[in-house]
């Protein structure tokens, strides 16, 4: 009843189930997890037996201040206690308001806007300019004047008042039903609505920082403090400067291979603009994607001139190098700056030029096979799934040969932020960039500024001295170039890279052989970080043995020391979102999927009164279905009992959406919803994997895993004997 009415649940007592014994606790855990109940007691409550049988469950852990066991010998059970906040819900303060800005589209007529752009900004006006910065500044000034006339910038104060009396529960449900239905294909807006329906203590109206014991909440001051922190991340690492040329291990000779940025065409501009997402946030230039797309045929000639002048002169426009940062809370203490990550928003027009350069450069890299085959990040037809498949196949091959695997999970601290521009430009030159193109990339990287937005206030600008531009299109590609020579430093180990996530796999017939190999290559990776002014994080870099338990029942731990630090030893690891354990079993991975889907089902159950049938279906595909699919070709060979647990969740989801009891067979429900059961879903994903690998440009190493029947001859044939 309390769950159906979305009320807080606190359940406690002697439940005759030992929390410390996972086997006996499993049934109770499955039951309580359906209602998102968290168990709070982990100490022994019955000293005689050494068991924890007196338990406290709550559905609102954030409301609990303290819980525990009292050492008072009143009986053979120790008393348990819980302390709860008196009023944990953040109430909406009367009179609190925020200021928002938007372009009024009520009277906007696209054709009139286009006509004014053509008539008032003649192309002949711009023939006098030979610098892309001057040309862009002049055009921008004219464009904004016309835009302000057709779609004025409106600022308004939004007040958070109480809901009016007539806005009852029934009208609220109707309101949210319509809202969810209208936005079910817009994930960002969808999550905003869901957070509105289910408000939590995570909702705050402003950010307060604690600096040296002093609390600061003024938006501009807070923004300046964030900007100081975000722009000086490289200064926080003790990395010696390089005065000598870099010692880069290039995979190919680039003397005869040269890349220059081709000029852009009108068709390129129109096609790239058509791909722009109208929902993208607006940059500091204040030009929304909507007005770029609606006027692109009118402004394309001048944008073409700006872009080509930029390419020919090797100058990236300064206006397009200014970023707006929004701090997003991650976890732990809200008053600490390091618990926030920045979301960087760049001018949308800059994406047209960036995309053109990126497309051309990626084509060059692909045609000349410059990128390491070990790298799977930010590359077409490569994915987390392809990386994990290759990793698992390599591990299994070693196990079948009777070897012990050692896997090192390398953590590079703030890798994207620490990229040294001088080193990156040297690598670009060594990989075949022509002087004029190199000048353009240097201009693209240098003299970048950022401001931090808190509420409606902007901080003072700060210069970015290192790193690849966050929120950009070229940034990830430039990072791949920077890290491309890392695999060439590695000796006997097999490296796997997904952007900055680096994994080394060594093997040996015994622990000594394994330790020597793994330590040698981890030392080589450390040498690469020193050569490239990166920082190897000893606290987050980990090692794990993966082996056959039947062949090696009692293996001692291995100890690896890098930079005078012992690398942490683990028995399971989350790699690219999938949990691997030391015996390549999938219990933990499927348990993780189970818990995520279980919590999403609980969410759907709570908001079902706000959902239409169609929005219910869409939310299933948005919130649950992706977790059933993600890397299912990797963990899909798990024990049938484990997969059956996920099938049960699918059945629960179907009954929830169709409002059916357990008396109706699940096969009937699946047919009504046109759903594929998880077992068949995994088979389908494997078939698609084989098809895509053999028929498209998927990683060559992945293609090697498949052998056509016609190429397989278990019995020697006459033809084979003759060859």
XYZ file of C-alpha atoms in Angstrom:
723
model
C 0.000 0.000 0.000
C 2.731 2.475 0.967
C 4.634 1.670 -2.221
C 1.554 2.189 -4.388
C 0.989 5.601 -2.782
C 4.690 6.511 -3.203
C 5.157 6.864 0.551
C 8.356 6.293 2.470
C 8.872 2.776 3.808
C 10.851 1.826 6.926
C 10.748 -1.866 7.849
C 12.661 -3.355 10.779
C 12.737 -6.392 13.037
C 14.158 -9.862 13.577
C 13.665 -11.409 10.139
C 15.447 -14.716 10.888
C 17.683 -14.240 7.861
C 21.427 -13.757 8.220
C 22.467 -10.683 6.224
C 26.104 -11.856 6.240
C 25.189 -15.143 4.509
C 24.562 -14.282 0.861
C 22.887 -17.610 0.135
C 20.280 -17.412 2.916
C 19.756 -13.671 2.343
C 19.213 -13.989 -1.416
C 15.447 -14.622 -1.309
C 14.798 -11.672 1.007
C 17.092 -9.507 -1.121
C 15.103 -10.272 -4.286
C 11.856 -9.392 -2.505
C 13.043 -6.117 -0.953
C 14.882 -4.950 -4.075
C 11.591 -4.946 -5.984
C 10.542 -2.072 -3.719
C 13.951 -0.368 -3.754
C 14.499 -1.062 -0.045
C 18.026 -0.575 1.264
C 19.265 -2.676 4.212
C 21.165 -0.528 6.751
C 22.519 -2.924 9.399
C 25.784 -4.773 8.700
C 27.093 -5.476 12.229
C 26.398 -8.654 14.213
C 23.098 -8.412 16.121
C 23.121 -11.871 17.741
C 26.566 -12.376 19.301
C 25.884 -15.978 20.352
C 25.575 -17.137 16.742
C 27.594 -14.335 15.165
C 24.716 -13.544 12.788
C 23.039 -10.351 11.586
C 19.342 -11.201 11.705
C 17.892 -7.929 13.047
C 17.549 -5.711 10.002
C 16.317 -2.258 9.027
C 15.114 -1.476 5.501
C 14.285 1.949 4.093
C 13.102 3.237 0.730
C 14.626 6.692 1.365
C 18.236 6.220 2.428
C 18.924 9.949 2.019
C 16.490 10.659 4.849
C 18.452 8.532 7.321
C 21.007 10.325 9.482
C 22.400 7.319 11.314
C 21.712 3.648 11.958
C 23.478 0.890 13.826
C 23.600 -1.625 16.674
C 23.715 -0.728 20.388
C 26.022 -2.781 22.590
C 23.445 -3.301 25.320
C 23.005 -6.852 26.621
C 19.250 -6.849 27.201
C 18.738 -10.264 25.546
C 20.553 -12.596 23.163
C 19.815 -9.993 20.446
C 21.422 -6.549 20.477
C 19.035 -3.622 19.875
C 19.155 -1.858 16.509
C 18.358 1.818 15.983
C 17.686 4.340 13.258
C 17.764 8.152 13.275
C 15.746 9.983 10.620
C 15.628 13.599 9.505
C 12.556 15.429 10.777
C 11.882 17.141 7.460
C 14.041 16.009 4.586
C 12.083 17.387 1.691
C 13.299 20.644 0.215
C 10.305 22.909 0.005
C 9.884 25.451 -2.759
C 10.542 28.860 -1.268
C 7.939 31.466 -1.977
C 9.345 34.347 -3.967
C 12.340 32.348 -5.238
C 12.831 32.993 -8.927
C 15.197 32.363 -11.786
C 15.857 34.412 -14.896
C 15.703 32.746 -18.294
C 16.445 34.097 -21.775
C 14.937 32.903 -25.023
C 14.261 34.009 -28.592
C 10.606 34.787 -29.166
C 9.384 32.810 -32.180
C 5.738 33.834 -31.995
C 5.971 36.320 -34.877
C 8.980 34.747 -36.593
C 8.509 34.164 -40.335
C 11.434 32.309 -41.879
C 10.923 33.678 -45.397
C 10.933 37.296 -44.180
C 14.067 36.600 -42.147
C 15.780 35.111 -45.216
C 14.829 38.070 -47.399
C 16.280 40.573 -44.940
C 19.503 38.575 -44.645
C 19.958 38.614 -48.423
C 18.995 42.273 -48.891
C 20.822 43.762 -45.914
C 24.015 41.692 -46.047
C 25.277 41.793 -49.656
C 28.247 39.532 -50.387
C 30.140 42.440 -51.934
C 30.361 43.954 -48.444
C 32.763 41.215 -47.397
C 35.157 41.249 -50.321
C 37.333 43.808 -48.537
C 38.254 41.362 -45.752
C 41.259 39.038 -45.890
C 41.154 37.861 -42.265
C 38.499 35.323 -41.189
C 38.203 36.961 -37.758
C 37.334 40.356 -39.236
C 34.974 38.775 -41.746
C 33.152 36.748 -39.080
C 32.884 39.720 -36.697
C 31.372 41.931 -39.393
C 28.888 39.303 -40.568
C 27.951 38.403 -36.987
C 27.140 42.019 -36.162
C 24.778 42.313 -39.138
C 23.214 38.889 -38.575
C 22.436 39.547 -34.905
C 20.774 42.893 -35.672
C 18.424 41.196 -38.119
C 17.834 38.260 -35.761
C 16.997 40.623 -32.886
C 14.386 42.265 -35.075
C 12.703 39.036 -36.188
C 13.110 37.011 -32.969
C 13.800 39.381 -30.066
C 15.765 38.089 -27.095
C 13.375 37.970 -24.154
C 14.420 37.787 -20.500
C 11.858 36.834 -17.925
C 11.783 35.957 -14.250
C 10.210 32.598 -13.503
C 8.703 32.391 -10.035
C 8.275 29.069 -8.247
C 4.866 29.407 -6.625
C 2.637 26.823 -5.064
C 0.297 24.977 -7.366
C -3.181 26.528 -7.530
C -6.009 24.784 -5.712
C -7.708 23.628 -8.913
C -4.533 21.797 -9.956
C -5.552 18.524 -8.294
C -4.045 15.057 -8.608
C -6.217 14.169 -11.600
C -5.260 17.261 -13.585
C -1.594 16.752 -12.661
C -1.735 13.216 -14.053
C -3.328 14.442 -17.290
C -0.739 17.207 -17.565
C 2.206 14.830 -17.227
C 0.640 12.234 -19.507
C 0.498 14.814 -22.288
C 3.988 16.095 -21.478
C 5.564 12.630 -21.514
C 3.753 11.695 -24.723
C 4.995 14.856 -26.462
C 8.617 14.357 -25.353
C 9.004 10.600 -25.363
C 11.483 10.782 -28.278
C 13.545 13.536 -26.619
C 15.687 11.784 -23.952
C 17.044 14.991 -22.415
C 13.601 16.530 -21.941
C 12.220 13.169 -20.857
C 14.623 12.955 -17.933
C 13.759 16.502 -16.885
C 10.086 15.560 -16.735
C 10.796 12.367 -14.797
C 12.850 14.311 -12.256
C 9.961 16.743 -11.947
C 7.529 13.902 -11.260
C 9.887 12.311 -8.750
C 11.615 15.209 -6.957
C 14.568 14.237 -4.791
C 16.957 15.882 -2.413
C 19.385 16.154 -5.337
C 17.444 19.174 -6.575
C 19.165 22.419 -5.609
C 18.485 25.977 -6.686
C 22.120 27.103 -6.588
C 25.672 25.872 -5.979
C 27.524 26.718 -2.781
C 31.264 26.041 -2.557
C 33.411 25.671 0.531
C 36.813 27.280 -0.011
C 39.182 27.160 2.969
C 36.273 26.902 5.385
C 34.353 29.794 3.832
C 31.028 29.168 2.091
C 30.580 31.038 -1.195
C 27.245 31.106 -3.016
C 27.356 34.274 -5.142
C 26.890 32.953 -8.723
C 29.674 35.046 -10.259
C 32.148 34.174 -7.488
C 31.209 30.504 -7.715
C 31.637 30.638 -11.501
C 35.085 32.241 -11.170
C 36.157 29.578 -8.670
C 34.985 26.791 -10.963
C 36.709 28.400 -13.941
C 39.953 28.730 -12.008
C 39.762 25.027 -11.139
C 38.725 23.730 -14.578
C 41.270 25.832 -16.496
C 44.241 24.899 -14.291
C 43.809 21.125 -14.015
C 47.189 20.541 -15.678
C 48.884 22.604 -12.958
C 47.712 20.130 -10.313
C 49.939 17.350 -11.674
C 53.651 17.077 -11.037
C 54.821 16.473 -14.575
C 58.310 17.524 -15.671
C 58.520 19.688 -18.781
C 60.156 18.289 -21.878
C 62.911 20.297 -23.525
C 63.989 17.631 -26.012
C 62.054 16.427 -29.074
C 59.621 13.632 -28.303
C 60.580 10.015 -28.884
C 57.469 8.907 -30.733
C 57.132 5.331 -32.033
C 55.403 5.883 -35.365
C 53.731 2.782 -36.857
C 54.404 3.905 -40.452
C 56.723 6.186 -42.387
C 54.904 9.376 -43.338
C 57.425 11.003 -45.692
C 55.244 10.372 -48.750
C 51.873 10.794 -47.010
C 50.609 14.342 -46.607
C 47.315 15.761 -45.405
C 46.005 19.192 -46.226
C 42.537 20.471 -45.402
C 40.402 20.600 -48.575
C 38.280 23.657 -49.253
C 34.617 23.358 -48.377
C 31.775 23.664 -50.925
C 28.270 25.088 -50.764
C 26.858 21.567 -50.879
C 29.071 20.633 -47.926
C 27.706 23.584 -45.939
C 24.096 22.695 -46.729
C 24.558 19.003 -45.928
C 26.387 19.671 -42.669
C 23.757 22.193 -41.576
C 21.008 19.667 -42.288
C 22.649 17.318 -39.773
C 22.618 19.904 -36.963
C 20.492 18.989 -33.951
C 18.017 21.801 -33.252
C 17.945 20.826 -29.577
C 21.652 21.499 -29.062
C 22.463 24.177 -26.493
C 23.432 27.599 -27.810
C 27.028 28.796 -27.495
C 28.301 32.171 -26.326
C 27.647 33.667 -29.760
C 23.930 33.435 -28.975
C 22.904 31.911 -32.327
C 20.559 28.928 -31.785
C 20.684 25.979 -34.188
C 17.046 26.610 -35.150
C 17.843 29.951 -36.817
C 20.969 28.581 -38.506
C 19.000 25.742 -40.094
C 16.075 27.965 -41.085
C 18.335 30.510 -42.827
C 21.129 28.290 -44.106
C 20.391 28.865 -47.807
C 20.708 32.620 -47.275
C 23.837 32.562 -45.129
C 25.639 29.613 -46.779
C 27.687 31.789 -49.221
C 29.161 33.919 -46.438
C 29.735 30.915 -44.136
C 31.500 29.276 -47.085
C 33.759 32.316 -47.457
C 34.571 32.404 -43.726
C 35.411 28.681 -43.625
C 37.565 28.687 -46.759
C 39.395 31.826 -45.659
C 40.085 30.047 -42.365
C 41.485 27.000 -44.192
C 43.579 29.027 -46.662
C 45.053 31.338 -44.006
C 45.514 28.654 -41.355
C 43.474 30.683 -38.854
C 40.568 29.334 -36.808
C 38.158 32.194 -35.885
C 38.557 33.411 -32.300
C 34.799 33.761 -31.776
C 34.399 30.031 -32.321
C 37.027 29.197 -29.676
C 35.052 30.558 -26.717
C 33.262 27.921 -24.645
C 30.463 28.096 -22.093
C 30.888 25.585 -19.270
C 28.148 24.251 -17.014
C 29.264 22.347 -13.874
C 27.406 19.062 -13.425
C 27.402 17.410 -10.012
C 28.910 13.892 -9.979
C 28.935 12.521 -6.429
C 29.992 13.026 -2.807
C 30.255 16.494 -1.225
C 28.448 19.197 -3.218
C 30.620 21.999 -1.842
C 33.840 20.629 -3.394
C 34.773 21.705 -6.928
C 36.386 18.376 -7.812
C 32.992 16.682 -7.410
C 31.684 18.463 -10.515
C 32.446 17.816 -14.166
C 32.195 20.526 -16.828
C 29.892 20.322 -19.822
C 31.404 22.467 -22.575
C 29.165 24.228 -25.101
C 30.730 25.761 -28.218
C 29.163 27.983 -30.914
C 27.051 25.848 -33.222
C 28.361 27.462 -36.410
C 31.871 26.291 -35.504
C 30.625 22.710 -35.791
C 30.202 23.105 -39.575
C 33.894 23.845 -40.116
C 34.999 21.318 -37.492
C 32.893 18.553 -39.021
C 34.307 19.246 -42.479
C 37.898 19.069 -41.212
C 37.133 15.992 -39.090
C 35.546 14.104 -41.999
C 38.518 14.862 -44.248
C 41.136 13.984 -41.640
C 39.464 10.737 -40.554
C 39.308 9.686 -44.206
C 43.053 10.375 -44.493
C 43.817 8.406 -41.320
C 41.683 5.464 -42.450
C 42.969 5.268 -46.024
C 46.581 5.327 -44.827
C 46.014 2.966 -41.890
C 47.619 5.396 -39.458
C 45.570 4.717 -36.328
C 46.649 1.730 -34.246
C 44.490 -1.373 -34.642
C 44.508 -1.546 -30.821
C 42.431 1.653 -30.653
C 38.645 1.200 -30.675
C 37.445 4.559 -29.359
C 35.846 7.288 -31.512
C 36.138 5.169 -34.663
C 33.469 4.081 -37.119
C 32.421 0.419 -36.795
C 34.340 0.166 -33.500
C 32.641 0.035 -30.124
C 32.895 -1.014 -26.501
C 31.374 -4.307 -27.610
C 33.995 -5.008 -30.269
C 36.743 -4.185 -27.765
C 35.334 -6.478 -25.087
C 34.790 -9.342 -27.541
C 38.440 -9.196 -28.592
C 39.590 -8.948 -24.971
C 37.529 -11.954 -23.874
C 38.575 -14.019 -26.900
C 42.231 -13.283 -26.175
C 41.790 -14.253 -22.521
C 39.972 -17.479 -23.431
C 42.616 -18.427 -26.002
C 45.296 -18.112 -23.332
C 43.244 -20.137 -20.842
C 42.734 -22.914 -23.433
C 46.523 -23.024 -23.863
C 46.901 -23.562 -20.119
C 48.232 -20.063 -19.434
C 47.524 -17.608 -16.638
C 46.321 -14.181 -17.757
C 47.324 -10.960 -16.082
C 45.222 -7.940 -16.976
C 46.286 -4.383 -16.144
C 43.666 -1.641 -16.158
C 45.601 1.569 -16.765
C 44.122 4.816 -15.469
C 45.443 8.044 -16.987
C 44.401 10.981 -14.810
C 42.561 13.752 -16.701
C 44.046 12.514 -19.974
C 41.993 14.776 -22.276
C 42.817 17.846 -20.156
C 46.565 17.161 -19.938
C 47.319 16.918 -23.662
C 50.278 19.207 -24.284
C 49.664 21.313 -27.395
C 53.323 21.400 -28.419
C 53.622 17.631 -28.275
C 50.334 17.144 -30.115
C 51.413 19.456 -32.935
C 54.727 17.585 -33.227
C 52.835 14.320 -33.570
C 50.459 15.790 -36.144
C 53.466 16.892 -38.182
C 55.075 13.459 -37.917
C 51.839 11.853 -39.102
C 51.887 13.862 -42.337
C 50.126 17.189 -41.706
C 51.263 19.858 -44.196
C 52.599 23.197 -42.866
C 49.458 25.220 -43.681
C 47.206 22.554 -42.146
C 49.496 22.399 -39.108
C 49.187 26.171 -38.782
C 45.390 25.793 -38.821
C 45.463 23.128 -36.088
C 47.792 25.284 -34.004
C 45.365 28.189 -34.322
C 42.510 25.825 -33.463
C 44.209 24.747 -30.221
C 45.699 28.028 -29.015
C 44.059 31.090 -27.438
C 40.929 29.278 -26.307
C 38.858 30.831 -23.551
C 36.027 29.555 -21.405
C 33.468 31.001 -19.017
C 31.423 29.120 -16.436
C 27.683 29.661 -16.206
C 25.969 29.458 -12.815
C 22.214 30.063 -13.077
C 22.019 33.085 -15.415
C 25.434 34.526 -14.445
C 28.700 34.141 -16.356
C 32.148 34.068 -14.803
C 35.138 36.005 -16.032
C 36.902 34.290 -18.963
C 39.893 32.009 -18.390
C 42.578 30.933 -20.864
C 42.862 27.198 -21.594
C 46.532 26.261 -21.862
C 46.352 22.500 -22.407
C 44.043 19.678 -23.403
C 41.940 18.949 -26.459
C 38.809 21.132 -26.701
C 35.973 19.560 -24.721
C 32.577 19.493 -26.423
C 34.223 19.786 -29.831
C 34.149 17.491 -32.851
C 37.896 17.461 -33.496
C 38.911 17.015 -29.846
C 38.419 13.209 -29.698
C 40.228 12.699 -33.024
C 43.189 14.769 -31.866
C 43.352 12.717 -28.686
C 43.538 9.507 -30.743
C 46.547 10.972 -32.560
C 48.166 11.909 -29.259
C 47.832 8.419 -27.732
C 48.395 6.524 -30.990
C 52.011 5.563 -30.256
C 51.279 4.129 -26.786
C 50.819 0.516 -28.037
C 54.260 0.622 -29.696
C 55.858 1.025 -26.253
C 54.359 -2.285 -25.114
C 56.413 -5.463 -25.506
C 54.956 -8.934 -24.986
C 51.574 -7.848 -23.613
C 48.541 -7.310 -25.835
C 47.199 -3.728 -25.543
C 43.543 -2.755 -26.012
C 42.546 0.917 -26.104
C 39.200 2.637 -26.034
C 40.142 6.340 -26.168
C 42.023 6.814 -22.864
C 40.890 3.497 -21.330
C 43.982 1.334 -21.718
C 44.118 -2.383 -20.944
C 47.165 -4.655 -21.077
C 46.911 -8.444 -21.149
C 49.966 -10.557 -20.362
C 50.153 -14.317 -19.984
C 52.500 -16.914 -18.588
C 52.722 -20.577 -17.718
C 53.403 -19.626 -14.107
C 53.120 -16.576 -11.865
C 56.785 -15.624 -12.164
C 56.682 -15.493 -15.960
C 53.424 -13.546 -15.814
C 54.746 -11.043 -13.261
C 57.923 -10.326 -15.223
C 55.984 -9.716 -18.451
C 53.278 -7.566 -16.882
C 55.693 -5.470 -14.832
C 57.916 -4.832 -17.845
C 55.053 -3.558 -19.981
C 53.461 -1.503 -17.213
C 56.851 0.152 -16.742
C 56.885 0.849 -20.486
C 53.456 2.497 -20.240
C 54.773 4.586 -17.358
C 57.679 5.624 -19.575
C 55.206 6.699 -22.271
C 53.354 8.874 -19.750
C 56.648 10.540 -18.791
C 57.543 11.160 -22.433
C 54.109 12.633 -23.104
C 53.480 14.618 -19.905
C 50.604 12.386 -18.877
C 49.885 11.190 -15.342
C 49.524 7.514 -14.431
C 47.085 7.305 -11.531
C 48.521 4.715 -9.091
C 45.363 4.723 -6.976
C 43.066 3.726 -9.846
C 45.417 1.558 -11.912
C 44.702 -2.102 -11.067
C 45.787 -5.627 -11.930
C 43.834 -8.877 -11.965
C 44.585 -12.522 -12.712
C 42.193 -14.361 -15.043
C 42.666 -18.106 -15.210
C 41.107 -21.562 -15.141
C 40.126 -22.387 -11.588
C 40.259 -26.124 -12.278
C 43.825 -25.975 -13.617
C 45.100 -23.503 -11.019
C 42.996 -24.016 -7.859
C 45.386 -22.177 -5.512
C 47.164 -19.213 -7.055
C 49.138 -16.790 -4.925
C 48.693 -13.044 -5.459
C 51.083 -11.282 -7.794
C 52.749 -8.037 -6.792
C 53.556 -5.384 -9.380
C 55.327 -2.155 -8.502
C 55.276 0.861 -10.828
C 56.899 4.185 -9.942
C 57.560 2.891 -6.410
C 53.840 2.187 -5.903
C 52.285 -1.247 -5.466
C 49.503 -1.660 -8.024
C 46.180 -2.590 -6.442
C 45.120 -6.242 -6.869
C 41.450 -7.002 -7.587
C 39.274 -10.040 -8.317
C 36.730 -8.275 -10.542
C 36.698 -5.098 -12.587
C 34.262 -2.945 -14.520
C 35.710 -2.583 -18.001
C 33.794 -0.401 -20.471
C 30.621 -0.926 -18.470
C 30.904 -4.720 -18.175
C 32.043 -6.553 -15.043
C 34.798 -9.120 -15.607
C 35.852 -11.500 -12.846
C 38.969 -13.633 -12.493
C 37.283 -16.754 -13.919
C 35.288 -15.063 -16.713
C 31.982 -15.885 -15.107
C 29.121 -13.442 -15.512
C 27.341 -13.576 -12.151
C 28.344 -10.048 -11.143
C 27.612 -8.533 -14.535
C 24.117 -9.975 -14.711
C 23.496 -9.032 -11.089
C 24.385 -5.439 -12.023
C 21.993 -5.506 -14.988
C 19.324 -7.045 -12.771
C 19.627 -4.290 -10.156
C 19.511 -1.508 -12.753
C 16.447 -2.899 -14.524
C 14.787 -3.655 -11.208
C 15.170 -0.017 -10.147
C 13.837 1.180 -13.526
C 10.791 -1.063 -13.150
C 10.223 0.440 -9.737
C 10.376 3.891 -11.338
C 7.830 2.900 -13.998
C 5.582 1.494 -11.315
C 5.687 4.762 -9.389
C 4.821 6.940 -12.370
C 2.417 4.608 -14.192
C -0.562 6.830 -13.350
C 1.119 9.552 -15.445
C 1.729 7.299 -18.441
C -0.301 6.413 -21.482
C 0.173 2.947 -22.938
C 2.361 4.303 -25.733
C 4.579 6.364 -23.430
C 4.915 3.306 -21.186
C 6.248 1.345 -24.162
C 8.621 4.145 -25.136
C 9.978 4.408 -21.604
C 10.624 0.674 -21.575
C 12.742 1.042 -24.705
C 14.462 4.138 -23.299
C 15.145 2.963 -19.737
C 15.255 -0.850 -19.735
C 15.801 -2.315 -23.199
C 19.302 -0.783 -23.702
C 20.563 -2.608 -20.598
C 19.393 -5.931 -22.028
C 21.212 -5.215 -25.290
C 24.468 -3.614 -24.130
C 27.352 -5.999 -24.870
C 24.988 -8.981 -24.706
C 27.229 -10.786 -27.201
C 29.943 -10.618 -24.531
C 28.040 -11.854 -21.469
C 25.300 -13.745 -23.345
C 27.021 -17.124 -22.896
C 26.359 -16.983 -19.169
C 24.649 -19.788 -17.288
C 20.988 -20.182 -18.320
C 19.870 -19.640 -14.731
C 21.449 -16.182 -14.785
C 19.825 -15.229 -18.096
C 16.514 -16.515 -16.733
C 16.718 -13.859 -13.996
C 16.661 -11.207 -16.729
C 13.799 -12.991 -18.486
C 11.781 -12.728 -15.276
C 12.356 -8.964 -15.288
C 11.147 -8.806 -18.886
C 7.992 -10.635 -17.826
C 7.480 -8.223 -14.924
C 7.833 -5.296 -17.302
C 5.249 -6.781 -19.667
C 2.758 -7.368 -16.833
C 3.319 -3.846 -15.537
C 2.707 -2.224 -18.926
C -0.295 -4.381 -19.843
C -1.604 -4.433 -16.249
C -1.898 -8.210 -16.260
C -1.571 -10.714 -13.435
C 0.747 -13.707 -13.313
C -2.137 -15.904 -14.463
C -1.712 -14.684 -18.041
C 1.137 -16.581 -19.785
C 4.102 -14.359 -20.566
C 4.220 -15.620 -24.155
C 0.810 -14.010 -24.717
C 2.051 -10.712 -23.283
C 5.218 -10.767 -25.397
C 3.154 -11.306 -28.548
C 0.913 -8.354 -27.718
C 3.942 -6.130 -27.179
C 5.924 -7.626 -30.066
C 8.837 -8.275 -27.705
C 11.669 -10.750 -28.154
C 12.557 -12.804 -25.041
C 16.086 -12.196 -23.770
C 17.379 -15.637 -24.873
C 16.332 -14.986 -28.481
C 17.468 -11.372 -28.213
C 21.001 -12.545 -27.432
C 20.929 -14.951 -30.401
C 19.748 -12.151 -32.675
C 22.568 -9.867 -31.477
C 25.132 -12.561 -32.218
C 23.757 -13.058 -35.729
C 23.914 -9.302 -36.342
C 27.474 -9.245 -35.030
C 28.552 -11.912 -37.518
C 26.742 -10.179 -40.390
C 28.180 -6.734 -39.609
C 31.676 -8.100 -39.126
C 31.741 -9.980 -42.418
C 29.805 -7.507 -44.554
C 31.051 -4.119 -43.296
C 34.311 -2.471 -42.296
C 34.336 -3.710 -38.727
C 37.721 -4.235 -37.020
C 39.887 -6.722 -38.973
C 40.856 -8.475 -35.724
C 37.173 -9.180 -35.141
C 36.763 -10.566 -38.660
C 39.565 -13.052 -37.975
C 37.460 -14.687 -35.252
C 35.041 -16.083 -37.839
C 35.902 -18.937 -40.190
C 33.632 -19.866 -43.094
C 32.582 -23.516 -43.247
C 34.041 -23.728 -46.751
C 37.437 -22.752 -45.319
C 37.296 -25.315 -42.507
C 38.512 -28.870 -43.239
C 38.480 -31.126 -40.197
C 39.593 -34.047 -42.449
C 42.528 -33.478 -44.826
C 41.366 -33.370 -48.453
C 43.293 -34.246 -51.597
C 43.607 -30.540 -52.392
C 45.023 -29.779 -48.965
C 47.504 -32.650 -49.278
C 48.691 -31.316 -52.639
C 49.339 -27.783 -51.342
